[in-house]
Tab-separated table of C-alpha atoms in Angstrom:
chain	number	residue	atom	x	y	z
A	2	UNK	CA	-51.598	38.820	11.108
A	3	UNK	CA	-53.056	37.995	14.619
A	4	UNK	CA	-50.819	37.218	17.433
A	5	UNK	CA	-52.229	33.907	17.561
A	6	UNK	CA	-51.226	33.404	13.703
A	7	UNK	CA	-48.168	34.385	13.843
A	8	UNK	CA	-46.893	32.716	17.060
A	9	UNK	CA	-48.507	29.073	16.143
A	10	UNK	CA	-46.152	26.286	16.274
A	11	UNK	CA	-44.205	25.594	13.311
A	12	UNK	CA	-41.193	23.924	14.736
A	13	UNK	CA	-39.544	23.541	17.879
A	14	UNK	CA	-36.140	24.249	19.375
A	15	UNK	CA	-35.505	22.783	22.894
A	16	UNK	CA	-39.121	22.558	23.632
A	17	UNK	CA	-39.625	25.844	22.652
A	18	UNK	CA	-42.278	27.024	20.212
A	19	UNK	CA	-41.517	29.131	17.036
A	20	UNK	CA	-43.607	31.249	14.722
A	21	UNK	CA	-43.502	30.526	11.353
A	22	UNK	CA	-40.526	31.746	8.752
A	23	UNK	CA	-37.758	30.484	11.314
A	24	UNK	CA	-36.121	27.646	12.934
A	25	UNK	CA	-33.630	26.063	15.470
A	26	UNK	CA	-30.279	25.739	13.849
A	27	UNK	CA	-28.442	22.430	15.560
A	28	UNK	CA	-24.856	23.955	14.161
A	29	UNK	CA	-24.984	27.157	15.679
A	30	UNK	CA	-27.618	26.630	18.658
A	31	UNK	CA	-29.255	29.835	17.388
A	32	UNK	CA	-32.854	30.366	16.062
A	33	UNK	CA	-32.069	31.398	12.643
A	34	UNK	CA	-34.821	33.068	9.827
A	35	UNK	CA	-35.500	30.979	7.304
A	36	UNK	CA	-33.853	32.027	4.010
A	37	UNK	CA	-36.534	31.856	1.021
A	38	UNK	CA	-34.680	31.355	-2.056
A	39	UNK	CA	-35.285	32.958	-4.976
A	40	UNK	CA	-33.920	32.101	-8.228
A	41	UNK	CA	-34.951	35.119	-10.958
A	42	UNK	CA	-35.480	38.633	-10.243
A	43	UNK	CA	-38.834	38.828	-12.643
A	44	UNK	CA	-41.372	40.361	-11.730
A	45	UNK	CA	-44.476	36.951	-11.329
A	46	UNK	CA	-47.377	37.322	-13.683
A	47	UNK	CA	-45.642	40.414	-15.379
A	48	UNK	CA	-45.613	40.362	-19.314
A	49	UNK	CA	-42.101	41.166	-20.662
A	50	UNK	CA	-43.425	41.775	-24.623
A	51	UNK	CA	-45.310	44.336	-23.383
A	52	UNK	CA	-45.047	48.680	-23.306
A	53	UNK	CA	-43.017	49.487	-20.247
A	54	UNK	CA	-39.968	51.049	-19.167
A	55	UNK	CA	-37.626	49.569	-17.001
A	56	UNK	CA	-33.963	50.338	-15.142
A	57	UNK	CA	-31.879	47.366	-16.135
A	58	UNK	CA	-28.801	46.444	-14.745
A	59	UNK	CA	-26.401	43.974	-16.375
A	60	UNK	CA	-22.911	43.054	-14.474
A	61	UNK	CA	-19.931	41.711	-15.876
A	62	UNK	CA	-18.521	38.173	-15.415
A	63	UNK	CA	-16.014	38.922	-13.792
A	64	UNK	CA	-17.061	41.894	-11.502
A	65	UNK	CA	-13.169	41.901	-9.790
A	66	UNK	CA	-11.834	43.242	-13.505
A	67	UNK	CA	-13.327	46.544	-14.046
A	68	UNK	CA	-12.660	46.133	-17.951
A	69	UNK	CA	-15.151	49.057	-19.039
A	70	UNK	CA	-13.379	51.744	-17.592
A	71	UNK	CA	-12.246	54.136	-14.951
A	72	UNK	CA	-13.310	56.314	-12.175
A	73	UNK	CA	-12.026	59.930	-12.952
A	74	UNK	CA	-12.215	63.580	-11.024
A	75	UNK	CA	-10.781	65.015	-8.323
A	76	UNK	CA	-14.288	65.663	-6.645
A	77	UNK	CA	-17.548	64.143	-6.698
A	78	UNK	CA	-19.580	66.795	-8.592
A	79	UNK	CA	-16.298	66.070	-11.145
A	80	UNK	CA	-16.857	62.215	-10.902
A	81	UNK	CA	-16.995	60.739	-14.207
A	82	UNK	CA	-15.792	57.259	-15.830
A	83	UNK	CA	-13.204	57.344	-18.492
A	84	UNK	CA	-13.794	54.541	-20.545
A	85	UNK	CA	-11.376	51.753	-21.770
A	86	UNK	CA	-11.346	50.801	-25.243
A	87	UNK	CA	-14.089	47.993	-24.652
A	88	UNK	CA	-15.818	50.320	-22.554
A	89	UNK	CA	-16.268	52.933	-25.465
A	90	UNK	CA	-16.620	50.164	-27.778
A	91	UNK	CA	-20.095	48.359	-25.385
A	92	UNK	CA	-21.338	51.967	-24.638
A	93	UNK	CA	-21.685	52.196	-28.690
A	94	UNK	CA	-23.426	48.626	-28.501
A	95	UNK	CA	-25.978	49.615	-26.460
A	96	UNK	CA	-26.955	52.905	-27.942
A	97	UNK	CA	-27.197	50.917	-31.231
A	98	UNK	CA	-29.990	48.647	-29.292
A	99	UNK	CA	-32.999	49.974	-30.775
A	100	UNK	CA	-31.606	48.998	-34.617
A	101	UNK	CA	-31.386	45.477	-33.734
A	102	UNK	CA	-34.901	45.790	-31.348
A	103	UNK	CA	-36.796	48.530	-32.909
A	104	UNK	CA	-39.517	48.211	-30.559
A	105	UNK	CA	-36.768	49.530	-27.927
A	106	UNK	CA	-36.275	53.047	-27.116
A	107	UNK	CA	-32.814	54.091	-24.907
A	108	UNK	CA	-33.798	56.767	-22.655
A	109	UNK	CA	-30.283	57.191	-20.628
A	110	UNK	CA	-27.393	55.165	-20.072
A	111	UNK	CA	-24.107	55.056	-17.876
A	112	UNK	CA	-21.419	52.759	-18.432
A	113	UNK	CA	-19.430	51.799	-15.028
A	114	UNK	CA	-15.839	49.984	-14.493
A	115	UNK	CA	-17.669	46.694	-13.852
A	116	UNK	CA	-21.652	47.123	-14.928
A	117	UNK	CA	-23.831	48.842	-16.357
A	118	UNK	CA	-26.673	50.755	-15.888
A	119	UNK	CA	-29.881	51.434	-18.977
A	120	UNK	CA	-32.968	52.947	-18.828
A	121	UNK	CA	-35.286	51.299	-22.079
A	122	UNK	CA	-38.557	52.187	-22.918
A	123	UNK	CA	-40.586	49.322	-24.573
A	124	UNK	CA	-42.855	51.631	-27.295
A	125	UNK	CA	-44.726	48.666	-28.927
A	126	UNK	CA	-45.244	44.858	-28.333
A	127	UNK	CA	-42.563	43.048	-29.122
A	128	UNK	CA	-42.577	39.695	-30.406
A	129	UNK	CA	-40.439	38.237	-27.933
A	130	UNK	CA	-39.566	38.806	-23.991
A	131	UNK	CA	-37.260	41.851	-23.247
A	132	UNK	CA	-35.366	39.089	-21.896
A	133	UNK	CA	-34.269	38.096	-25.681
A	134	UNK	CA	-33.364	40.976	-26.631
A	135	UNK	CA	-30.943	41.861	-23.637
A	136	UNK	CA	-29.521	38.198	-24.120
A	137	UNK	CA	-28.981	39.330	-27.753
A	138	UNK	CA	-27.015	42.464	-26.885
A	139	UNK	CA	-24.677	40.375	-24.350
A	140	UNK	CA	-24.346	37.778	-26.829
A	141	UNK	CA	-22.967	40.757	-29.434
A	142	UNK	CA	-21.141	42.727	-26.390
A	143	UNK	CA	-19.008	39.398	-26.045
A	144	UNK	CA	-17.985	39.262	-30.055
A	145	UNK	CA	-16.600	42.963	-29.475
A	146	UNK	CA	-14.828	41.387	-26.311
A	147	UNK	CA	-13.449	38.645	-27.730
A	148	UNK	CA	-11.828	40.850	-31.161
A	149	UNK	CA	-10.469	43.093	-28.314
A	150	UNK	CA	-8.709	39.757	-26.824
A	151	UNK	CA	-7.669	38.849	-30.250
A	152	UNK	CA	-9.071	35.342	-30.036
A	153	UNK	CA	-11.749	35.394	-32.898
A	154	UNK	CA	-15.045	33.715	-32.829
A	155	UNK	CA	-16.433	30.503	-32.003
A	156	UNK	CA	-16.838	28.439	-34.935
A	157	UNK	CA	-18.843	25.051	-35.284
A	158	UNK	CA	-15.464	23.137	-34.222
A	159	UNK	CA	-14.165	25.160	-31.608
A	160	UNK	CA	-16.580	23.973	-28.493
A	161	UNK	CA	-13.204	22.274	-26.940
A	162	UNK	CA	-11.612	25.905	-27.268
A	163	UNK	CA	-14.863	27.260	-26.024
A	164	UNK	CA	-15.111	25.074	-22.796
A	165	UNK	CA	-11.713	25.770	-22.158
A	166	UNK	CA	-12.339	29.578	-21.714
A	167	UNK	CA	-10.789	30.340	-24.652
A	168	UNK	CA	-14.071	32.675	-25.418
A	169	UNK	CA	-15.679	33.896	-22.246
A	170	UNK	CA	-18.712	35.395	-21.360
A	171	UNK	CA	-18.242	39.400	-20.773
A	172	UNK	CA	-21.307	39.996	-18.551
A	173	UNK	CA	-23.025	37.548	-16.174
A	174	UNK	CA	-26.109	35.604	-17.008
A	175	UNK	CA	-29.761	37.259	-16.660
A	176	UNK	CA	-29.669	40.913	-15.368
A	177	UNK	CA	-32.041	43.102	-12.827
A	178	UNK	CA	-34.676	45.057	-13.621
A	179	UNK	CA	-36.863	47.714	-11.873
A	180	UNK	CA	-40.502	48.603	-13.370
A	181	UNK	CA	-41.101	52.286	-13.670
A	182	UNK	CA	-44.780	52.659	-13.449
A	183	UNK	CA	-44.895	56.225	-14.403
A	184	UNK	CA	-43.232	59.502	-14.956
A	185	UNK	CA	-41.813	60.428	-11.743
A	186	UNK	CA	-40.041	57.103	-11.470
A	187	UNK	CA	-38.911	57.056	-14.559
A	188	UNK	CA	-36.861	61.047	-13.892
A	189	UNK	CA	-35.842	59.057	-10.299
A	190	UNK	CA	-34.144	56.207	-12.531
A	191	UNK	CA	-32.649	58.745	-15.054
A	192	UNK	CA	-31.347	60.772	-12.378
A	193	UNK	CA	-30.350	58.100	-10.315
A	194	UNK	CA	-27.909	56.404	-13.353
A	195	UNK	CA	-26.553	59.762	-14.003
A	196	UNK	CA	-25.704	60.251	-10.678
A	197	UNK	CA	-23.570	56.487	-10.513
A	198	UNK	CA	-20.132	58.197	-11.189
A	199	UNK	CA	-20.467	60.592	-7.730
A	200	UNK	CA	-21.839	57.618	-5.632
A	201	UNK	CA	-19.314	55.619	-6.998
A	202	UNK	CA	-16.955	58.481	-6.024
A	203	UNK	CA	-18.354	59.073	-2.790
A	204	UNK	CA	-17.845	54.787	-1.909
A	205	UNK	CA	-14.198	55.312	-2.870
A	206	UNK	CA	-13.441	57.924	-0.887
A	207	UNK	CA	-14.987	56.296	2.388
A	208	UNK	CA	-15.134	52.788	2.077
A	209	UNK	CA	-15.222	51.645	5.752
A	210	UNK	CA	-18.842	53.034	5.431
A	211	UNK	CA	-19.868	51.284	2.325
A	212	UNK	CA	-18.717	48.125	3.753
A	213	UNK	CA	-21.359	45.198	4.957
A	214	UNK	CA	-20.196	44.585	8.214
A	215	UNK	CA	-20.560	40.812	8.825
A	216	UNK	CA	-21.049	41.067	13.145
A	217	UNK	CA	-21.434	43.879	14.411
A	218	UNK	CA	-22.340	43.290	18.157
A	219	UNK	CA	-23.778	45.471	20.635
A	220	UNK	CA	-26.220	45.565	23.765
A	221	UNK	CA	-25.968	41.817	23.848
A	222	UNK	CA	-26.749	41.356	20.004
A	223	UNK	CA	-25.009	40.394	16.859
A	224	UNK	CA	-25.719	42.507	13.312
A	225	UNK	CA	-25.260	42.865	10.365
A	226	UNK	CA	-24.126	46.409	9.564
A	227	UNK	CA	-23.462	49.574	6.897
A	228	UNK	CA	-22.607	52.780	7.802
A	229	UNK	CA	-21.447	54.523	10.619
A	230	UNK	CA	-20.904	52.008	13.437
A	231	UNK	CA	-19.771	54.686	15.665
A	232	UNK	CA	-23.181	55.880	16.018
A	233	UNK	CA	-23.867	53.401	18.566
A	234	UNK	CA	-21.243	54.482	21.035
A	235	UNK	CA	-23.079	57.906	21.584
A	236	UNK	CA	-24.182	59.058	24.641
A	237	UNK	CA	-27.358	60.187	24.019
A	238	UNK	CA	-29.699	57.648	21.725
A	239	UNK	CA	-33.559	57.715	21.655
A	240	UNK	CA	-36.098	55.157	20.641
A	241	UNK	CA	-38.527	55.792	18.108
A	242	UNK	CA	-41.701	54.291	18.542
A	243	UNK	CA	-44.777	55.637	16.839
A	244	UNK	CA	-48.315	54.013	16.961
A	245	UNK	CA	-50.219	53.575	13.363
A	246	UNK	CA	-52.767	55.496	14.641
A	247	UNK	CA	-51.021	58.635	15.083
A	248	UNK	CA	-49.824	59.088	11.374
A	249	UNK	CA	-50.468	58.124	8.309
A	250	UNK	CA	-50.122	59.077	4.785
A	251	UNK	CA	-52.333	60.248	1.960
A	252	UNK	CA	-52.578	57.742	-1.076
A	253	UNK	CA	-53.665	58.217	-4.338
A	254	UNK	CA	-56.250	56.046	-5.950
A	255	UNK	CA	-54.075	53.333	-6.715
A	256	UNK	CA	-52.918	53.048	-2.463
A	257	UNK	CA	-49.760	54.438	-3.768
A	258	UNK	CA	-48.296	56.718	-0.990
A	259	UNK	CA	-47.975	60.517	-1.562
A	260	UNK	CA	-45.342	61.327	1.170
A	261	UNK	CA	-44.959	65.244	-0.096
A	262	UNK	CA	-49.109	65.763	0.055
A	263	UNK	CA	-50.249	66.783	3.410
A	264	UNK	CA	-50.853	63.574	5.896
A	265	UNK	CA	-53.854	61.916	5.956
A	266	UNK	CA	-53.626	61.738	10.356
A	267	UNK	CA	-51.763	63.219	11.985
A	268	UNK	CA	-52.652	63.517	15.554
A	269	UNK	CA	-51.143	66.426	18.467
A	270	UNK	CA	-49.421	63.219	19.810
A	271	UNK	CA	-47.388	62.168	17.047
A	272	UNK	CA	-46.695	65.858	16.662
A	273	UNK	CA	-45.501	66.415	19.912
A	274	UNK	CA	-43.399	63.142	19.422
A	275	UNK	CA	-42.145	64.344	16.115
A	276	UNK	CA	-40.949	67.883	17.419
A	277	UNK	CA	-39.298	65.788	20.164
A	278	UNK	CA	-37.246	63.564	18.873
A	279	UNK	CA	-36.221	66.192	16.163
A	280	UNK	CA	-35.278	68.450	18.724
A	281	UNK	CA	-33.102	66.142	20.588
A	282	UNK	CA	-31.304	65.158	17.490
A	283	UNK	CA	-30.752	68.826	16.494
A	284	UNK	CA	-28.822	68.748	20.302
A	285	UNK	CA	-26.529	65.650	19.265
A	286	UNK	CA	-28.576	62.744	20.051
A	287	UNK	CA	-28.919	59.908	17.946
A	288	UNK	CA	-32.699	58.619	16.555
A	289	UNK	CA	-33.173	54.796	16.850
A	290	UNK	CA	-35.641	53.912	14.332
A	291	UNK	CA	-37.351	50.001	13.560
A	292	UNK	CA	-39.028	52.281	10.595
A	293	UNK	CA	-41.988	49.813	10.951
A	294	UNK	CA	-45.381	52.335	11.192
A	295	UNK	CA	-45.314	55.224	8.496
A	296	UNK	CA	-45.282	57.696	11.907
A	297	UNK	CA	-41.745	56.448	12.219
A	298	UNK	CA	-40.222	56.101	9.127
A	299	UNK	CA	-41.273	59.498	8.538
A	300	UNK	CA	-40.138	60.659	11.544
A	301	UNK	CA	-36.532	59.168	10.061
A	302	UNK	CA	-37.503	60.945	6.402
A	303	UNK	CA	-37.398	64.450	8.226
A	304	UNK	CA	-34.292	63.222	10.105
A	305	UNK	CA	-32.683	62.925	6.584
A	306	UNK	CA	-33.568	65.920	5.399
A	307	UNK	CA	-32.414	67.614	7.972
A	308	UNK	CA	-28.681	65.716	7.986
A	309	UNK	CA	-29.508	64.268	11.527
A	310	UNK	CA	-27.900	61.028	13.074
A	311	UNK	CA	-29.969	57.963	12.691
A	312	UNK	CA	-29.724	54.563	13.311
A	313	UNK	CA	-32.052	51.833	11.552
A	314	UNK	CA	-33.443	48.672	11.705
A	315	UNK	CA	-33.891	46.274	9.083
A	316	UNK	CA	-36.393	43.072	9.099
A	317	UNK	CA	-33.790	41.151	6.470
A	318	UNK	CA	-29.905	41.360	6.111
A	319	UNK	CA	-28.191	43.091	3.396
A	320	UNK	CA	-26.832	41.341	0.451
A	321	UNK	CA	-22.389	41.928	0.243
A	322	UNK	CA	-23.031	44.240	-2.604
A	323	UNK	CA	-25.658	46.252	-0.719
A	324	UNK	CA	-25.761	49.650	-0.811
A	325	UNK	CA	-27.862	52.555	0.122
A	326	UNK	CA	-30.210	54.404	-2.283
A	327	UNK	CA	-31.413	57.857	-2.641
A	328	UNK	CA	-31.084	59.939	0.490
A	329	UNK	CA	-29.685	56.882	2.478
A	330	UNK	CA	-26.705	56.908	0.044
A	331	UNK	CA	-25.962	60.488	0.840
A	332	UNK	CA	-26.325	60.325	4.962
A	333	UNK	CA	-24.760	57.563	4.510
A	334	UNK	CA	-21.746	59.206	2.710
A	335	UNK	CA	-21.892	61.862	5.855
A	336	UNK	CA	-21.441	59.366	8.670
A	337	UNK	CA	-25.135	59.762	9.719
A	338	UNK	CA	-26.667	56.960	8.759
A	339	UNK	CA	-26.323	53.436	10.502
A	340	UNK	CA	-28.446	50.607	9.367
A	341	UNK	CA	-28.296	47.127	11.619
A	342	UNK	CA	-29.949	43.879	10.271
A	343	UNK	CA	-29.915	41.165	12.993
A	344	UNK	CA	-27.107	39.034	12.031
A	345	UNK	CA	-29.562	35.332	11.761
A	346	UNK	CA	-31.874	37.283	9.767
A	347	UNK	CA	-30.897	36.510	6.086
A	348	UNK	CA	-30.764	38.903	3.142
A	349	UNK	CA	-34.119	37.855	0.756
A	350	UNK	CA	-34.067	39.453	-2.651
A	351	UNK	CA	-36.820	42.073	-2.818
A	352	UNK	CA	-39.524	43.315	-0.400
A	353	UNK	CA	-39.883	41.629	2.946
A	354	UNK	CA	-43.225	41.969	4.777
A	355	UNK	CA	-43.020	42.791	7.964
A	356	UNK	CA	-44.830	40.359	10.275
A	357	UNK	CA	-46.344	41.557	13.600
A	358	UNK	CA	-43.465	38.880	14.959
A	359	UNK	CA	-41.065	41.093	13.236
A	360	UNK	CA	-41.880	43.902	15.302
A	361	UNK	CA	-42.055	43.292	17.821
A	362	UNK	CA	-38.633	41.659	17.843
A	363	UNK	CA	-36.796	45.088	16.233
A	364	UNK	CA	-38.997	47.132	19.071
A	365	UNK	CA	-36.851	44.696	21.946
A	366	UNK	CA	-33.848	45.227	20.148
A	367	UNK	CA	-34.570	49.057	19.559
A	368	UNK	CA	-35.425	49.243	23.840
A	369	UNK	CA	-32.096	47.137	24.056
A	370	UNK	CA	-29.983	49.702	21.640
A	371	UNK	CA	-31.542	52.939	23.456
A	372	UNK	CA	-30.698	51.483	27.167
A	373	UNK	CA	-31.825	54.941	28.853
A	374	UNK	CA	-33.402	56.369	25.865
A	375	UNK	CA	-35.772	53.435	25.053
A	376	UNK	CA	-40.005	53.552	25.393
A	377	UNK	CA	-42.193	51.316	27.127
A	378	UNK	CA	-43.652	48.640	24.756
A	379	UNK	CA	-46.718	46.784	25.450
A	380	UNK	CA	-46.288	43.033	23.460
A	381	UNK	CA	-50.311	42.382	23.680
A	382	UNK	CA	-50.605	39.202	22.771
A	383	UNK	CA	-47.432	37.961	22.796
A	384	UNK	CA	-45.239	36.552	25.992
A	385	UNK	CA	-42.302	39.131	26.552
A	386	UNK	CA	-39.649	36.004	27.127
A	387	UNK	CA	-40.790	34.772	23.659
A	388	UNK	CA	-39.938	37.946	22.394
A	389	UNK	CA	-36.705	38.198	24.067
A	390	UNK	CA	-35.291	34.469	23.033
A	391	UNK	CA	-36.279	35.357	19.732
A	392	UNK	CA	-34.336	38.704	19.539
A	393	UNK	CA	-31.810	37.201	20.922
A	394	UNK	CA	-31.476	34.183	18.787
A	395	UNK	CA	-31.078	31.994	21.561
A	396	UNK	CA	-33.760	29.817	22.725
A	397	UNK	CA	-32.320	29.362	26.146
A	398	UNK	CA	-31.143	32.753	26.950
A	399	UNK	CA	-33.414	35.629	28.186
A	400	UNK	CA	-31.478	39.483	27.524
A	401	UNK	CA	-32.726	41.938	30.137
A	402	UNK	CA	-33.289	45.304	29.604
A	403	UNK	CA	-30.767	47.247	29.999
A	404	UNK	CA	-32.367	50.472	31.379
């Protein structure tokens, strides 16, 4: 989107203009994203009868009552869940799916204290969405739940008894699912619900960095937060900005990245960069990262990989149940990983595109974060003050640079 696009008037806060996707909240005297709701997690214009394999996640009602079972092991390679009586007796539910759903194939499957995790491979058409048939298995899963309470079944004049939550629900309506599109993503989900028992594990034994952090403030700014908070108090932290043209990766046919194959740019600049900031890190500095051109975030890959410090920034906030996935989760887990949202930036379920409003406002807050370590950004096209009340989510205050 052109600067012009994205900085026409939409609204306006105190005479001030405002790009589209955010507004002037009268409560709070803050400019504030706009939240865009989203009711169901299904994928638009998807068919659900249809061959596929998916990661599904169901939760239970009542995720404070972890009635499936229990974390066990005294490490986290040892990390395993011994199930409860209801937990054995749901795990046998769902392996029995594909008798009451032929068309359904279970390809792995971990039970957790409150949810649980499947991986289901759709063979054939089925007459009916995938939907139905997970509704089914919840509506058998809470007939084995209510024998375990001892209550029964519903019968055609017991509705009072039933409204009275005399026969609840054992999971939570709908569920989340995650397409796997081919092979390789459909090892990453196996291996990733196998491996729920250590990263549970791992949250339990360090919880203060698996917490969402609510307001986090710093250089000025409020955000939201998980991970290692400390990160920011370090005396060395470095700003990194990477231009598009300097890197980019190969695709495959379909515009799918291949991140492993051999870059399709990469110039002596964002090489010299790269070896850099790497460098620095390896000395005790911390890497400041927006992650917004693929020069950066893969800049932040090799920073992973390597078990280097890193602070993030995200264009949405993180939901309370948020956590990290694949090699986040583990840096996480290590202290190295911090990842800021800005605190009137609201979580949005799914992908957010990043506008070129977007980034230029976590490129201020990145020069703000990095004080001494920060780059020189040029905002063509866009007034720096504009930038700055925006970052700052105040339309009447202007935040200096630090440096």
């Amino acid at each position: 989107m052109s600067a012009a696009g994205d900085s026409a008037c939409v609204r306006r806060a105190n005479g001030e203009s405002l790009p589209p996707g955010w507004h002037y909240d009268e409560d709070t005297g803050t400019i504030m994203r706009d939240v865009i709701h989203r009711m169901g997690r299904r994928c638009r214009n998807w068919d659900y009868s249809g061959r596929a394999v998916y990661l599904i996640t169901m939760v239970l009602a009542d995720r404070a009552k972890p009635l499936l079972g229990t974390l066990a092991g005294d490490a986290p390679e040892l990390a395993a869940i011994a199930l409860s009586p209801l937990g054995e007796a749901i795990d046998a539910h769902l392996r029995r799916i594909g008798e009451f759903t032929p068309e359904i194939e279970l390809l792995a499957t971990q039970i957790m204290p409150e949810h649980i995790h499947a991986v289901l491979r759709v063979k054939r058409r089925m007459a009916k969405p995938l939907g139905m048939a997970l509704r089914g298995f919840k509506g058998g899963a809470s007939k084995i739940y209510w024998e375990i309470l001892g209550v029964g079944t519903p019968s055609a004049n017991a509705c009072a008894r039933r409204a009275n939550g005399e026969f609840p629900s054992l999971f939570a309506k709908g569920y989340v699912d995650n397409i796997l599109f081919d092979e390789k993503a459909v090892a990453e989900a196996v291996a990733y619900v196998k491996d729920n028992p250590r990263r549970l594990w791992e949250k339990r034994a360090h919880p203060e960095l698996f917490r969402v952090l609510g307001d986090v403030k710093a250089a000025g700014g409020r955000f939201a937060a998980i991970g290692n908070k400390a990160l920011l108090k370090a005396p060395h932290i470095f700003q990194v900005q990477v231009s598009r043209s300097y890197f980019a990766y190969s695709r495959d046919a379909r515009g799918q990245l291949l991140k492993d194959e051999p870059p399709a740019v990469a110039t002596r600049e964002f090489e010299e960069k790269r070896d850099g900031f790497l460098e620095a890190a390896e000395h005790g500095a911390v890497l400041l990262s927006p992650c917004i051109s693929e020069g950066e975030r893969h800049i932040a890959r090799l920073a992973f990989e390597r078990g280097l410090r890193v602070i993030t920034l995200s264009n949405k906030g993180f939901s309370p149940l948020y956590k990290p996935g694949g090699k986040l989760f583990d840096q996480t887990a290590k202290g190295n990983l911090l990842m800021l949202a800005p605190i009137n930036w609201p979580y949005i379920p799914g992908e957010k595109k990043m506008t070129r409003i977007d980034a230029c406002i976590l490129n201020r807050i990145a020069q703000w974060l990095a004080g001494e370590g920060a780059v020189e950004i040029k905002y063509r096209g866009v007034e720096p003050a504009h930038i700055d009340r925006l970052a700052a989510g105040k339309p009447r205050l202007i935040i200096l640079n630090r440096t």
